[in-house]
XYZ file of C-alpha atoms in Angstrom:
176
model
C 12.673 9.450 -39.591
C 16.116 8.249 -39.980
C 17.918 10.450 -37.794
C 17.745 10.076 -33.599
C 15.111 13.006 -32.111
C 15.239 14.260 -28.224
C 12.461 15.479 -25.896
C 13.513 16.669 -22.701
C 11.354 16.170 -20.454
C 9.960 18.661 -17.293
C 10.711 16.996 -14.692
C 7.731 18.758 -12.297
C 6.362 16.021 -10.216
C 2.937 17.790 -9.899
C 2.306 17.032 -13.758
C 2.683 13.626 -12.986
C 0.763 13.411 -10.073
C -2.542 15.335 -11.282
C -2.196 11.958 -13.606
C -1.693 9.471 -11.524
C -3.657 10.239 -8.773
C -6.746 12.087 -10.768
C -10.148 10.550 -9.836
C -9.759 9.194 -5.718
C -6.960 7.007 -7.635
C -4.734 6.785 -4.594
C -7.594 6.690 -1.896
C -7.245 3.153 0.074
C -10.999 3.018 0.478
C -12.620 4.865 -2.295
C -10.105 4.382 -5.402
C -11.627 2.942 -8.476
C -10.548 -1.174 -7.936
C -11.777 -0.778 -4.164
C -15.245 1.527 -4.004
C -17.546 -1.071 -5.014
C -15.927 -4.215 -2.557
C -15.993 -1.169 0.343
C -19.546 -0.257 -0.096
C -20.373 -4.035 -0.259
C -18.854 -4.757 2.725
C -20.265 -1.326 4.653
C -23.193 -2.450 3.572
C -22.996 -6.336 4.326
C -21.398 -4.931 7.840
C -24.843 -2.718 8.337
C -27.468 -6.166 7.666
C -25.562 -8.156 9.677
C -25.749 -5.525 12.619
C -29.622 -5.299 12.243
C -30.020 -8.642 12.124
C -27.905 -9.202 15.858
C -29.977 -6.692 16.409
C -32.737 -8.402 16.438
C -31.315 -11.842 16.676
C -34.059 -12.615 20.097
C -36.851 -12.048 17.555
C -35.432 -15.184 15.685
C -36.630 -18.337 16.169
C -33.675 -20.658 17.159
C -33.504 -22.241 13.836
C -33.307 -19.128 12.355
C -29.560 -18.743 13.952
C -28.301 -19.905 10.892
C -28.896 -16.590 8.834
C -26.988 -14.667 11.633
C -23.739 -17.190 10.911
C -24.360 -17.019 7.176
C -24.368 -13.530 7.485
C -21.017 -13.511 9.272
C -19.353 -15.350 6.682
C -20.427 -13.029 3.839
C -19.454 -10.275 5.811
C -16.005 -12.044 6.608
C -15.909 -12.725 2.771
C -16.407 -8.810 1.729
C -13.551 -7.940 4.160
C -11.218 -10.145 2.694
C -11.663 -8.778 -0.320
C -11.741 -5.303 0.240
C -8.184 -6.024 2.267
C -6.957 -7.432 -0.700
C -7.826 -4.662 -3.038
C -6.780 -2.319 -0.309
C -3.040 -4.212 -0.218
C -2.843 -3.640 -4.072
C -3.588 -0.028 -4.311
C -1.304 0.514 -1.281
C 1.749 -1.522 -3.694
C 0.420 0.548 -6.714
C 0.647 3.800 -4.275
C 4.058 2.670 -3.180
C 5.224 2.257 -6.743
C 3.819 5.397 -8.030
C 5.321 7.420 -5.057
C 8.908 6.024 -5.415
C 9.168 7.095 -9.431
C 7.948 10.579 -8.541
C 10.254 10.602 -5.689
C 12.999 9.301 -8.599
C 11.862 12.140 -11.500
C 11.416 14.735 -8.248
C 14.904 14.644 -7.669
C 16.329 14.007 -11.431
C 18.370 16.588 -13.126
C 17.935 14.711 -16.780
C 14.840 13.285 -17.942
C 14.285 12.928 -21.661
C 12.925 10.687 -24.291
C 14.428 9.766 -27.525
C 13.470 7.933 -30.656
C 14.104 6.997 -34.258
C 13.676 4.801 -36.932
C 14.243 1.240 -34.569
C 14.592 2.522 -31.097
C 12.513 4.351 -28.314
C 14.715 5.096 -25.353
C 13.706 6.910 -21.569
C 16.751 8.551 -20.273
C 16.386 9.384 -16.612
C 19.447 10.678 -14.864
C 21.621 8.412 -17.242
C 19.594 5.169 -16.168
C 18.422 4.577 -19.922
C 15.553 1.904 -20.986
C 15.827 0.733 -24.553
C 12.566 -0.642 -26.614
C 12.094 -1.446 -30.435
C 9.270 -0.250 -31.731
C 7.392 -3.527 -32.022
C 8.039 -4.109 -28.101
C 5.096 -1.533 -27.608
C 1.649 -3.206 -27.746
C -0.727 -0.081 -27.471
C -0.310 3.833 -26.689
C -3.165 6.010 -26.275
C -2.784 10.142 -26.306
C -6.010 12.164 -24.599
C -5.378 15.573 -23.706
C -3.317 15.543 -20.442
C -1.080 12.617 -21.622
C 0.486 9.823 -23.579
C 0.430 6.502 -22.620
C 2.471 3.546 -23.772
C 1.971 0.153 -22.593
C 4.794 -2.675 -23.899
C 8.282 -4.147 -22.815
C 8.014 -0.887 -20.365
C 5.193 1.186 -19.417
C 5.280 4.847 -19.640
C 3.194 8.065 -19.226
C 4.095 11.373 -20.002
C 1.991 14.374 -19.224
C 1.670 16.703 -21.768
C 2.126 19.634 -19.408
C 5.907 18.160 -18.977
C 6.549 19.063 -23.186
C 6.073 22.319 -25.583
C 3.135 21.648 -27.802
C 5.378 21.114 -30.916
C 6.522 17.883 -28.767
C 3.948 16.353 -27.749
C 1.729 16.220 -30.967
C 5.360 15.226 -32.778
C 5.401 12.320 -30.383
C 1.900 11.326 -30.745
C 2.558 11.567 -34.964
C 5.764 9.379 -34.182
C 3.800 6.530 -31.933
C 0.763 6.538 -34.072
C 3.388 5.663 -37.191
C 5.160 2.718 -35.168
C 2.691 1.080 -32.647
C -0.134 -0.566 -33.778
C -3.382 0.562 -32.251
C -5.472 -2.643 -31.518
């Protein structure tokens, strides 16, 4: 592959968000990196309400468990805040490209022997080949994860283009 090749790109920002936000991805509460701390802390939130519940049926040196069970609950919040501030960032990110490829007129990749450049609207990011650490291609997109990270839904390329790019990153990225 010695001379330069071009895929233009769809620019339809509902290929890229069935993608990005497929599987409660984007959900504060309920995303992936949050569902298990929220359910931990409903559910550390639910023992400690039983147990002030019924705080006069404990003897008073049996106060302790209602403080201890404060602080776990306290802890479990903090958590799920933090998870909930990082998908929010993530969400922010996300939301701000698709606004950016929403409103693009040219969005294209191209590639050849030693380079692999994303064009967007003239804003162009250049990577060698060896600046890519791992790709993967299922069948709704490709992913490349280096210098830059990309994705690029499949429904945004012809056929033709997106099993020629998946021949061309499975020749010049190795797959760990």
């Amino acid at each position: 592959m010695s001379e330069e090749k071009v895929i233009a790109l769809k620019s339809d920002r509902k290929n890229f968000e069935d993608i990005y936000f497929n599987g409660n991805q984007g959900s504060l509460l309920f995303s992936p990196t949050t569902k298990s701390k929220t359910i931990t802390t409903i559910a550390a939130a639910v023992i400690l309400l039983i147990v002030f519940l019924l705080k006069d049926s404990l003897g008073k040196d049996n106060v302790g468990i209602l403080y201890f069970l404060s602080f776990i609950f306290l802890l479990c919040a903090v958590f799920l805040s933090v998870s909930i501030n990082k998908v929010s960032r993530w969400k922010k990110q996300v939301n701000h490209y698709l606004n950016l490829i929403d409103r693009c007129k040219v969005y294209e990749i191209r590639f050849d022997h030693n380079f692999f450049t994303v064009n967007i609207d003239g804003e162009k990011e250049t990577s060698e080949w060896k600046d890519f650490d791992y790709f993967e291609a299922n069948e709704k997109f490709i992913s490349l994860e280096g210098k830059y990270n990309y994705m690029f839904p499949k429904k945004s390329m012809s056929e033709k283009e997106y099993n020629m790019l998946k021949k061309i990153l499975k020749e010049n990225i190795n797959k760990p």
